[in-house]
Coordinates of C-alpha atoms and ligand atoms in Angstrom, one line a residue:
Chain A
M1 CA 0.1 0.1 -0.1
A2 CA 2.4 2.6 0.9
D3 CA 4.1 2.1 -2.3
V4 CA 1.3 2.6 -4.5
K5 CA 0.4 6.3 -5.6
I6 CA -3.4 7.6 -5.6
D7 CA -4.0 9.4 -8.3
K8 CA -7.5 10.6 -6.6
T9 CA -9.3 10.8 -3.8
V10 CA -13.1 10.7 -3.7
D11 CA -14.3 11.6 -0.1
A12 CA -17.8 10.0 0.2
R13 CA -18.0 10.0 3.5
G14 CA -21.7 11.0 4.7
A15 CA -22.7 11.1 0.9
A16 CA -26.4 9.4 1.0
C17 CA -26.6 9.3 -2.7
P18 CA -25.1 8.5 -4.9
G19 CA -23.0 6.8 -2.3
P20 CA -19.3 5.3 -2.3
L21 CA -20.4 2.1 -4.3
M22 CA -21.5 4.3 -7.2
E23 CA -18.9 6.6 -6.9
L24 CA -16.5 4.0 -7.2
I25 CA -18.3 2.5 -10.7
K26 CA -18.3 6.2 -11.7
A27 CA -14.6 6.3 -11.2
M28 CA -13.9 2.7 -12.6
K29 CA -15.9 3.5 -16.0
S30 CA -14.6 7.2 -16.7
E31 CA -11.0 7.1 -15.6
D32 CA -8.1 6.4 -17.5
V33 CA -6.2 2.5 -17.3
G34 CA -3.4 2.7 -14.9
T35 CA -5.3 5.4 -12.5
V36 CA -5.1 4.5 -8.8
V37 CA -8.4 5.8 -7.0
E38 CA -9.1 5.6 -3.2
I39 CA -12.8 6.3 -2.1
L40 CA -13.5 7.4 1.4
S41 CA -16.4 5.9 3.0
S42 CA -18.7 5.9 6.5
E43 CA -20.3 2.9 5.4
K44 CA -18.8 -0.2 6.8
G45 CA -20.8 -1.9 3.8
T46 CA -18.6 -0.5 1.5
S47 CA -15.6 -2.5 2.6
V48 CA -17.1 -5.6 1.6
D49 CA -19.2 -4.4 -1.3
A50 CA -16.4 -2.3 -3.1
P51 CA -14.0 -5.5 -3.2
A52 CA -17.3 -8.3 -4.5
W53 CA -17.6 -5.8 -7.5
L54 CA -14.1 -5.0 -8.3
K55 CA -14.0 -8.9 -8.5
K56 CA -16.9 -9.2 -10.4
V57 CA -15.7 -6.6 -13.4
G58 CA -12.2 -7.8 -12.9
Q59 CA -10.5 -4.5 -11.7
E60 CA -7.6 -4.5 -9.2
L61 CA -8.0 -3.8 -5.4
V62 CA -5.1 -2.3 -4.1
S63 CA -6.3 -1.9 -0.3
V64 CA -8.8 -1.7 2.3
E65 CA -8.4 -0.2 5.4
Q66 CA -10.4 0.9 8.5
K67 CA -9.1 4.5 9.5
G68 CA -11.2 5.2 12.5
D69 CA -14.6 5.6 12.0
Y70 CA -14.2 5.2 8.0
W71 CA -13.4 2.9 5.7
S72 CA -10.4 4.0 2.5
I73 CA -10.9 1.5 -0.5
V74 CA -8.2 2.0 -3.2
A75 CA -8.8 0.2 -6.3
K76 CA -6.6 0.1 -9.8
K77 CA -8.2 0.3 -13.0
I78 CA -6.4 -2.3 -15.1
K79 CA -8.7 -2.4 -18.0
Chain B
M1 CA -16.0 50.6 -12.0
A2 CA -18.8 48.4 -11.4
K3 CA -18.2 44.8 -9.7
R4 CA -19.4 42.4 -12.9
I5 CA -20.8 39.1 -11.9
V6 CA -21.1 36.5 -14.7
I7 CA -23.3 33.4 -14.5
V8 CA -22.4 30.7 -17.2
G9 CA -25.9 28.7 -17.7
G10 CA -29.3 29.2 -17.3
G11 CA -30.7 26.4 -16.3
A12 CA -31.8 25.8 -12.9
G13 CA -29.2 26.6 -10.5
G14 CA -27.8 29.7 -12.6
T15 CA -31.3 31.0 -13.0
I16 CA -32.0 31.1 -8.9
T17 CA -29.0 32.3 -8.5
A18 CA -29.0 35.4 -10.9
N19 CA -32.5 36.1 -9.8
L20 CA -31.5 36.1 -5.9
L21 CA -28.4 37.9 -6.5
A22 CA -30.3 40.9 -8.3
R23 CA -32.8 40.4 -5.1
N24 CA -29.8 40.9 -2.7
L25 CA -27.5 43.5 -4.8
H26 CA -31.4 45.6 -5.7
H27 CA -29.4 48.8 -4.7
E28 CA -26.2 48.0 -6.5
L29 CA -27.6 47.3 -10.0
T30 CA -29.7 50.4 -10.0
T31 CA -26.8 52.7 -9.2
G32 CA -24.4 50.8 -11.5
Q33 CA -22.0 49.6 -8.8
V34 CA -23.1 46.0 -10.0
V35 CA -23.5 44.3 -13.3
I36 CA -24.9 40.9 -13.7
N37 CA -24.4 39.4 -17.2
M38 CA -25.9 35.8 -17.8
I39 CA -24.3 34.0 -20.8
T40 CA -26.1 30.8 -21.3
N41 CA -26.8 28.7 -24.7
T42 CA -31.0 28.8 -25.7
P43 CA -33.4 31.0 -25.7
D44 CA -35.9 28.6 -24.0
H45 CA -35.7 27.2 -20.3
V46 CA -36.8 23.9 -20.0
Y47 CA -37.9 21.6 -16.5
Q48 CA -36.7 18.7 -16.9
P49 CA -38.4 16.8 -14.4
G50 CA -41.5 17.3 -16.8
F51 CA -40.0 14.8 -19.4
L52 CA -41.4 12.0 -17.2
Y53 CA -44.8 13.4 -17.7
I54 CA -44.2 14.2 -21.5
V55 CA -43.3 10.2 -21.8
F56 CA -46.7 8.9 -20.3
D57 CA -48.8 11.6 -22.1
K58 CA -49.6 13.7 -18.6
V59 CA -48.1 17.1 -20.1
R60 CA -47.4 19.1 -23.4
S61 CA -44.3 20.6 -24.4
E62 CA -45.5 24.4 -23.8
E63 CA -45.8 23.6 -20.1
I64 CA -42.6 22.7 -19.5
V65 CA -40.7 25.3 -21.6
R66 CA -40.7 29.2 -21.1
K67 CA -38.4 32.2 -22.4
Q68 CA -35.6 32.1 -20.7
R69 CA -35.9 36.2 -20.2
D70 CA -39.3 36.0 -18.8
L71 CA -37.8 34.3 -16.0
L72 CA -35.2 36.9 -15.3
D73 CA -35.3 39.4 -13.4
S74 CA -34.9 43.1 -15.8
H75 CA -31.7 44.0 -14.1
I76 CA -30.2 40.8 -15.8
N77 CA -28.1 41.0 -19.1
L78 CA -28.6 37.8 -21.2
F79 CA -26.7 36.8 -23.9
V80 CA -27.7 33.8 -26.0
D81 CA -24.3 32.8 -27.2
P82 CA -22.7 29.6 -25.6
A83 CA -19.4 30.1 -23.6
T84 CA -16.5 28.4 -25.7
K85 CA -13.5 29.0 -23.0
I86 CA -13.5 30.1 -19.6
D87 CA -10.1 31.9 -18.5
R88 CA -9.8 31.4 -14.9
E89 CA -6.4 33.1 -14.9
H90 CA -7.6 36.4 -17.1
N91 CA -10.7 35.9 -15.1
V92 CA -12.8 36.4 -18.2
V93 CA -15.3 34.5 -20.6
H94 CA -14.9 33.5 -24.3
T95 CA -18.0 32.9 -26.1
Q96 CA -18.9 31.3 -29.2
S97 CA -19.6 34.8 -31.3
G98 CA -16.4 36.1 -30.6
K99 CA -16.9 38.2 -27.2
E100 CA -15.3 38.1 -23.8
Y101 CA -16.8 38.9 -20.9
P102 CA -14.5 40.1 -18.2
Y103 CA -15.9 39.1 -14.6
D104 CA -15.2 39.8 -10.7
F105 CA -17.2 36.8 -9.7
L106 CA -18.1 34.0 -11.9
V107 CA -20.8 31.2 -11.1
V108 CA -20.6 28.3 -13.5
A109 CA -23.4 26.4 -13.8
T110 CA -23.6 24.3 -17.4
G111 CA -25.3 21.2 -15.6
S112 CA -24.7 17.9 -17.3
R113 CA -26.4 15.9 -20.5
I114 CA -26.5 12.3 -21.5
V115 CA -23.8 10.4 -23.3
P116 CA -25.6 7.7 -24.8
E117 CA -22.7 7.5 -27.2
T118 CA -20.4 6.1 -25.0
I119 CA -21.9 2.8 -24.3
P120 CA -21.7 0.7 -28.0
G121 CA -24.7 -0.1 -29.8
L122 CA -27.3 2.1 -27.1
A123 CA -27.5 5.5 -29.2
E124 CA -29.3 2.9 -31.9
G125 CA -31.0 0.0 -29.6
G126 CA -32.0 2.1 -26.7
H127 CA -34.6 5.0 -25.6
F128 CA -34.2 7.9 -23.1
F129 CA -36.4 10.0 -21.4
Y130 CA -33.9 12.8 -20.6
T131 CA -34.1 15.2 -23.3
L132 CA -37.4 16.2 -24.6
E133 CA -37.3 14.8 -28.1
S134 CA -36.4 11.7 -26.4
A135 CA -39.4 11.5 -24.2
K136 CA -41.8 12.0 -26.7
K137 CA -39.8 9.3 -28.8
L138 CA -40.2 7.1 -26.2
R139 CA -43.8 8.2 -25.4
D140 CA -44.8 7.3 -29.1
A141 CA -43.1 4.1 -28.5
L142 CA -44.9 3.1 -25.5
K143 CA -48.5 3.3 -27.8
D144 CA -47.3 1.5 -30.0
F145 CA -45.8 -1.1 -28.0
E146 CA -47.7 -4.7 -28.3
G147 CA -46.4 -6.6 -25.2
G148 CA -43.0 -7.8 -24.6
K149 CA -39.8 -7.4 -22.2
V150 CA -39.1 -4.3 -21.5
V151 CA -35.9 -3.8 -19.8
I152 CA -35.0 -0.6 -17.4
S153 CA -31.4 0.3 -17.1
V154 CA -29.2 3.0 -15.4
G155 CA -25.7 4.7 -16.5
V156 CA -23.2 5.6 -14.1
P157 CA -23.3 8.9 -13.1
H158 CA -26.7 10.4 -13.5
K159 CA -28.9 13.0 -12.5
C160 CA -31.9 12.8 -10.6
P161 CA -31.7 9.4 -9.0
V162 CA -35.4 8.8 -8.4
A163 CA -36.1 9.4 -11.7
P164 CA -35.0 5.1 -12.8
L165 CA -37.6 4.0 -9.8
E166 CA -40.2 6.5 -11.3
I167 CA -40.4 5.6 -14.7
T168 CA -40.6 1.9 -13.6
F169 CA -43.1 2.6 -11.6
M170 CA -44.8 5.0 -13.4
L171 CA -44.8 2.2 -16.4
Y172 CA -46.8 0.0 -14.2
D173 CA -49.2 2.0 -13.9
Y174 CA -49.3 2.6 -17.4
F175 CA -49.4 -1.0 -18.5
K176 CA -52.2 -1.5 -16.0
H177 CA -54.3 1.2 -17.3
K178 CA -54.0 -0.4 -20.4
D179 CA -54.4 -3.6 -19.4
M180 CA -51.7 -4.8 -20.5
L181 CA -49.9 -6.7 -17.3
D182 CA -50.2 -10.0 -18.6
K183 CA -48.4 -9.2 -22.1
V184 CA -45.2 -7.0 -20.5
E185 CA -42.7 -8.1 -18.4
L186 CA -40.9 -5.4 -16.5
Q187 CA -37.5 -5.8 -15.6
Y188 CA -35.4 -3.4 -13.7
T189 CA -31.8 -3.1 -13.0
Y190 CA -29.5 -0.7 -11.3
P191 CA -25.7 -0.4 -10.6
I192 CA -25.3 -0.8 -7.4
N193 CA -26.3 -3.9 -5.0
R194 CA -30.1 -2.9 -3.8
L195 CA -32.7 -1.0 -6.0
H196 CA -31.8 2.2 -5.5
A197 CA -29.2 4.5 -4.0
L198 CA -30.4 5.8 -0.9
E199 CA -30.9 2.9 1.4
P200 CA -34.2 3.4 2.7
V201 CA -35.9 4.2 -0.3
A202 CA -34.4 0.6 -1.5
N203 CA -35.9 -1.5 1.1
W204 CA -39.1 0.6 0.4
A205 CA -39.0 -0.6 -2.9
L206 CA -38.5 -4.3 -2.9
P207 CA -41.4 -5.3 -1.7
Q208 CA -43.5 -2.8 -3.8
F209 CA -41.4 -4.7 -6.6
E210 CA -42.2 -7.8 -5.3
G211 CA -46.1 -7.4 -4.8
K212 CA -46.3 -5.9 -7.9
G213 CA -44.0 -8.8 -10.0
I214 CA -41.6 -6.6 -11.4
K215 CA -37.9 -8.5 -11.9
Y216 CA -34.8 -7.1 -10.7
E217 CA -31.2 -7.3 -11.1
V218 CA -28.7 -4.8 -9.3
L219 CA -24.9 -5.0 -9.8
F220 CA -26.0 -4.7 -13.5
N221 CA -23.7 -1.9 -15.2
M222 CA -24.8 -1.3 -19.2
E223 CA -21.4 -2.3 -21.0
E224 CA -22.4 -2.4 -24.6
V225 CA -26.3 -3.3 -26.5
D226 CA -26.4 -5.3 -29.7
P227 CA -29.7 -3.3 -31.4
V228 CA -30.0 -6.2 -33.7
K229 CA -30.3 -9.0 -31.7
K230 CA -31.5 -7.0 -28.7
V231 CA -29.7 -7.8 -26.4
L232 CA -28.0 -5.7 -23.4
K233 CA -24.7 -6.5 -21.7
S234 CA -23.6 -5.7 -18.7
M235 CA -20.0 -5.3 -17.2
E236 CA -20.7 -8.1 -14.8
G237 CA -21.2 -10.5 -17.7
V238 CA -25.1 -10.8 -17.5
E239 CA -26.6 -10.5 -21.2
M240 CA -30.3 -9.5 -21.3
K241 CA -32.9 -10.1 -24.1
Y242 CA -35.0 -7.0 -24.7
D243 CA -38.1 -6.3 -26.8
L244 CA -37.8 -2.0 -25.3
L245 CA -35.0 -1.0 -23.8
I246 CA -35.3 2.3 -21.6
T247 CA -32.6 3.8 -20.2
V248 CA -30.7 6.7 -18.3
P249 CA -28.0 7.0 -20.1
P250 CA -24.2 7.8 -18.6
H251 CA -23.3 11.5 -18.2
K252 CA -20.8 14.2 -18.3
G253 CA -20.9 17.8 -18.1
A254 CA -20.5 20.5 -20.3
P255 CA -17.8 20.3 -23.4
V256 CA -16.9 24.2 -22.3
I257 CA -15.9 22.2 -18.9
E258 CA -13.2 20.1 -20.2
D259 CA -12.4 22.8 -23.4
S260 CA -11.2 25.3 -20.1
G261 CA -8.9 22.6 -18.7
M262 CA -11.6 22.8 -15.6
G263 CA -12.4 19.0 -14.8
K264 CA -12.1 15.7 -16.6
N265 CA -15.5 14.9 -18.2
G266 CA -17.1 18.1 -17.3
W267 CA -16.8 17.7 -13.5
V268 CA -15.2 20.9 -11.7
A269 CA -13.5 20.7 -8.4
T270 CA -15.2 22.2 -6.2
N271 CA -15.4 23.1 -2.5
K272 CA -18.4 21.0 -0.6
Q273 CA -18.8 23.4 1.7
T274 CA -17.9 26.9 0.2
L275 CA -18.9 25.6 -3.7
N276 CA -15.9 27.3 -4.8
N277 CA -13.8 25.9 -7.3
E278 CA -10.6 25.1 -6.1
S279 CA -8.5 27.6 -4.4
Y280 CA -10.2 30.6 -6.9
T281 CA -12.0 32.2 -4.2
N282 CA -14.2 34.5 -7.1
V283 CA -15.3 31.2 -8.6
Y284 CA -18.4 29.2 -7.8
I285 CA -20.0 26.3 -9.5
C286 CA -23.5 25.3 -8.9
G287 CA -25.8 22.1 -9.8
D288 CA -24.8 19.0 -11.3
T289 CA -21.3 20.2 -12.7
T290 CA -20.0 19.8 -9.5
D291 CA -17.9 17.2 -8.9
I292 CA -19.2 17.0 -5.2
P293 CA -20.7 13.5 -4.3
I294 CA -23.9 14.4 -3.6
S295 CA -27.5 14.2 -6.0
K296 CA -27.7 15.7 -8.8
A297 CA -31.1 17.4 -8.7
G298 CA -32.7 20.7 -9.0
S299 CA -33.4 20.5 -5.1
T300 CA -29.4 20.4 -5.0
A301 CA -29.1 23.1 -7.3
H302 CA -31.5 25.1 -5.5
F303 CA -29.9 25.1 -2.2
E304 CA -26.9 25.4 -3.7
A305 CA -27.7 28.6 -4.9
D306 CA -28.9 30.0 -2.3
V307 CA -25.5 29.7 -0.6
I308 CA -23.6 31.4 -3.9
A309 CA -25.9 34.3 -4.3
E310 CA -25.7 34.9 -0.6
R311 CA -21.6 34.4 -0.3
I312 CA -21.7 36.7 -3.5
S313 CA -24.0 39.2 -2.1
S314 CA -21.6 39.4 1.3
Q315 CA -18.2 39.5 -0.6
I316 CA -19.5 42.6 -2.2
Q317 CA -21.5 44.0 0.6
E318 CA -19.5 43.1 3.4
G319 CA -16.0 42.2 1.9
S320 CA -16.4 38.9 3.3
T321 CA -18.5 35.8 3.8
S322 CA -19.7 33.2 5.9
T323 CA -22.4 31.1 4.3
R324 CA -21.7 27.3 3.7
Y325 CA -23.6 24.5 1.9
D326 CA -24.6 21.9 4.0
G327 CA -25.3 19.1 1.2
K328 CA -29.2 19.3 1.5
V329 CA -31.5 17.7 -1.1
V330 CA -35.1 17.1 -1.1
C331 CA -36.5 15.1 -3.5
F332 CA -40.0 13.8 -4.4
V333 CA -40.3 10.1 -5.7
E334 CA -43.7 9.4 -7.8
T335 CA -44.2 6.0 -6.7
G336 CA -47.0 5.6 -9.8
F337 CA -49.8 7.5 -11.2
D338 CA -51.1 8.5 -7.7
E339 CA -49.1 8.2 -4.9
A340 CA -45.5 9.8 -3.8
T341 CA -43.1 10.1 -1.5
Y342 CA -40.4 12.4 0.1
V343 CA -37.1 12.4 1.3
W344 CA -34.5 14.9 2.3
F345 CA -30.9 14.7 3.7
N346 CA -27.7 16.8 4.3
Y347 CA -24.2 16.0 5.0
K348 CA -24.9 15.0 8.4
N349 CA -28.2 13.2 8.3
P350 CA -29.2 10.1 6.6
P351 CA -32.8 10.3 4.6
K352 CA -35.5 9.0 6.0
P353 CA -38.9 8.5 3.7
T354 CA -41.9 9.4 4.6
P355 CA -44.7 6.6 3.5
P356 CA -46.2 7.4 0.3
S357 CA -49.4 9.4 0.3
K358 CA -52.0 11.0 -2.8
M359 CA -50.9 14.2 -1.2
L360 CA -47.2 14.1 -1.6
H361 CA -48.3 13.4 -5.2
W362 CA -50.3 16.7 -5.3
M363 CA -47.7 18.3 -3.7
K364 CA -44.8 16.9 -6.6
L365 CA -47.4 17.6 -9.4
G366 CA -48.4 21.2 -7.6
Y367 CA -44.1 21.7 -7.6
N368 CA -44.1 21.1 -11.0
R369 CA -45.8 24.7 -11.8
L370 CA -44.3 26.6 -8.9
Y371 CA -41.0 25.7 -10.4
W372 CA -41.2 28.7 -12.2
L373 CA -41.5 31.0 -8.9
S374 CA -38.4 28.7 -7.3
A375 CA -36.3 29.7 -11.0
K376 CA -37.7 33.7 -10.3
G377 CA -36.0 33.6 -6.6
V378 CA -39.7 33.9 -5.3
L379 CA -39.9 30.3 -3.3
Ligands
FAD401 C1 -36.2 13.1 -16.3 C2 -35.6 14.2 -15.4 C3 -36.6 14.1 -14.6 C4 -36.0 14.9 -13.5 N1 -36.2 15.1 -12.3 C5 -35.8 15.7 -10.7 C6 -36.8 15.9 -9.7 O1 -37.6 15.1 -9.6 N2 -36.2 16.7 -8.6 C7 -35.0 17.6 -9.1 O2 -34.8 17.9 -7.9 N3 -34.5 17.2 -10.2 C8 -34.7 16.3 -11.2 N4 -34.2 16.8 -12.3 C9 -32.7 16.9 -12.2 C10 -32.7 18.2 -12.4 O3 -33.6 18.7 -13.4 C11 -31.1 18.8 -12.9 O4 -30.4 18.3 -11.9 C12 -31.2 20.9 -12.5 O5 -31.7 20.9 -14.0 C13 -29.8 20.7 -12.6 O6 -29.5 22.5 -12.7 P1 -28.4 22.9 -13.5 O7 -28.6 24.3 -13.4 O8 -27.2 22.4 -13.0 O9 -28.0 22.5 -14.7 P2 -29.3 22.4 -15.7 O10 -30.8 22.8 -15.1 O11 -29.3 21.7 -16.7 O12 -28.8 23.9 -16.5 C14 -27.7 24.1 -17.7 C15 -27.9 25.3 -18.5 O13 -26.3 25.7 -19.2 C16 -26.7 25.7 -20.1 N5 -25.2 25.7 -20.9 C17 -24.5 24.7 -21.0 N6 -23.5 24.5 -21.8 C18 -23.3 26.1 -22.1 C19 -22.3 26.6 -22.3 N7 -21.5 26.3 -23.2 N8 -22.7 28.1 -22.4 C20 -23.8 28.5 -22.1 N9 -24.6 27.9 -21.6 C21 -24.5 26.7 -21.5 C22 -27.8 24.6 -20.8 O14 -28.3 25.1 -21.6 C23 -28.6 24.9 -19.4 O15 -29.8 25.9 -19.5 C24 -34.4 15.7 -13.5 C25 -33.8 15.7 -14.5 C26 -34.6 14.4 -15.7 C27 -34.0 14.6 -16.9

């Protein structure tokens, strides 16, 4: 994790709608291949849902980390 | 010299901001200390939520289109001349006709637009209802539809997060009224792992879907459409046959944003409380074109417009400002042809929907008319 450079962070903490998973989908669809995106979420569910979706669509999960009262999900667009 | 305020985009956010500024700064405007110039790209102002009702023949286009000039305070100058470049280093907006509009304060409210062309086959194979023409085309296709599988699918990102559910419930009632429910299969799909982004709305919708026999597939993100075989494919690997495909295509911001180097895909970096564009304290971003991770909705644009108008007025009159946007969004959700529900939330308070009622439906219909007062800054 320490050596991965994050290109973009979306702070979706407290964002009820469209919410962290939709922000991740948006980033994976619109960023360039190779981009590393971090999504911050205050919903515990995102720490499970986001990795599951990334796996389903074949994108790379870099890390999931709890940071106090929120979660950081880092993903890389690989295709 | 007069302080110049330039507003780019004469939709919901731009119009409300302009009219509120004209009210707050009435004295400065009438004494020549302030000038407000609005730059937009069409002489008409369209009430977009009306498209949903066009689909079901419930309103006519004349009811949802007004002249932009008629909505603006007479002290506001209106230029129908699309902005082609926003130059934040020199505080000037360039337009298609070659004119330059220098500013002391700038409000960018250029909205968002559908880009079906970003999904192969979608423009040819899918119906939409996010423009007046496409809503009319869908209305006509529905009139001719004799039965089969109707697939509803949703692109990311998109404005009006409640519209996909609303169109689904309204389609159900439409086919019910036409006595066609036995001939039609309604299949809803949604990008994330529940029926709607707002969890309480998703929880409420689930038993409704089950009771009405509406099928659903979640974690479904459109990847490709085969308009000949009539198949929609998702990024998640699901293939779905359809007879009628109704979609909310993915959105982008206005081309002028990317052309001005202000943000990829037309989304502008915006401080979620001050609504300033990055470090530019004289540049404000309003409505759909912000990159704030909240609902792209008319109500969002409206509450942001309140904050922006207050901040600019205070910066001009008092030299500083402390007003902040708290993330407030309010949505009425049509749950069929005669009931609706209502949700509100902000950065700190999650949404709690009210049980659907006929009264909330009438309130939504009422708001469809009252919108024109909102745009004028009265409501
Ligand atoms: C079918 C549908 C249903 C909806 N229902 C609801 C609802 O129930 N509740 C709700 O709150 N919201 C709803 N919305 C969303 C709402 O209409 C938008 O979120 C709102 O209009 C956003 O306001 P805005 O000012 O950011 O953009 P807009 O209102 O889209 O205005 C943008 C303006 O900028 C102009 N423009 C663009 N490029 C340029 C340029 N280069 N130069 C000059 N001008 C330019 C455009 O012509 C337009 O006038 C709905 C939308 C649709 C499509």
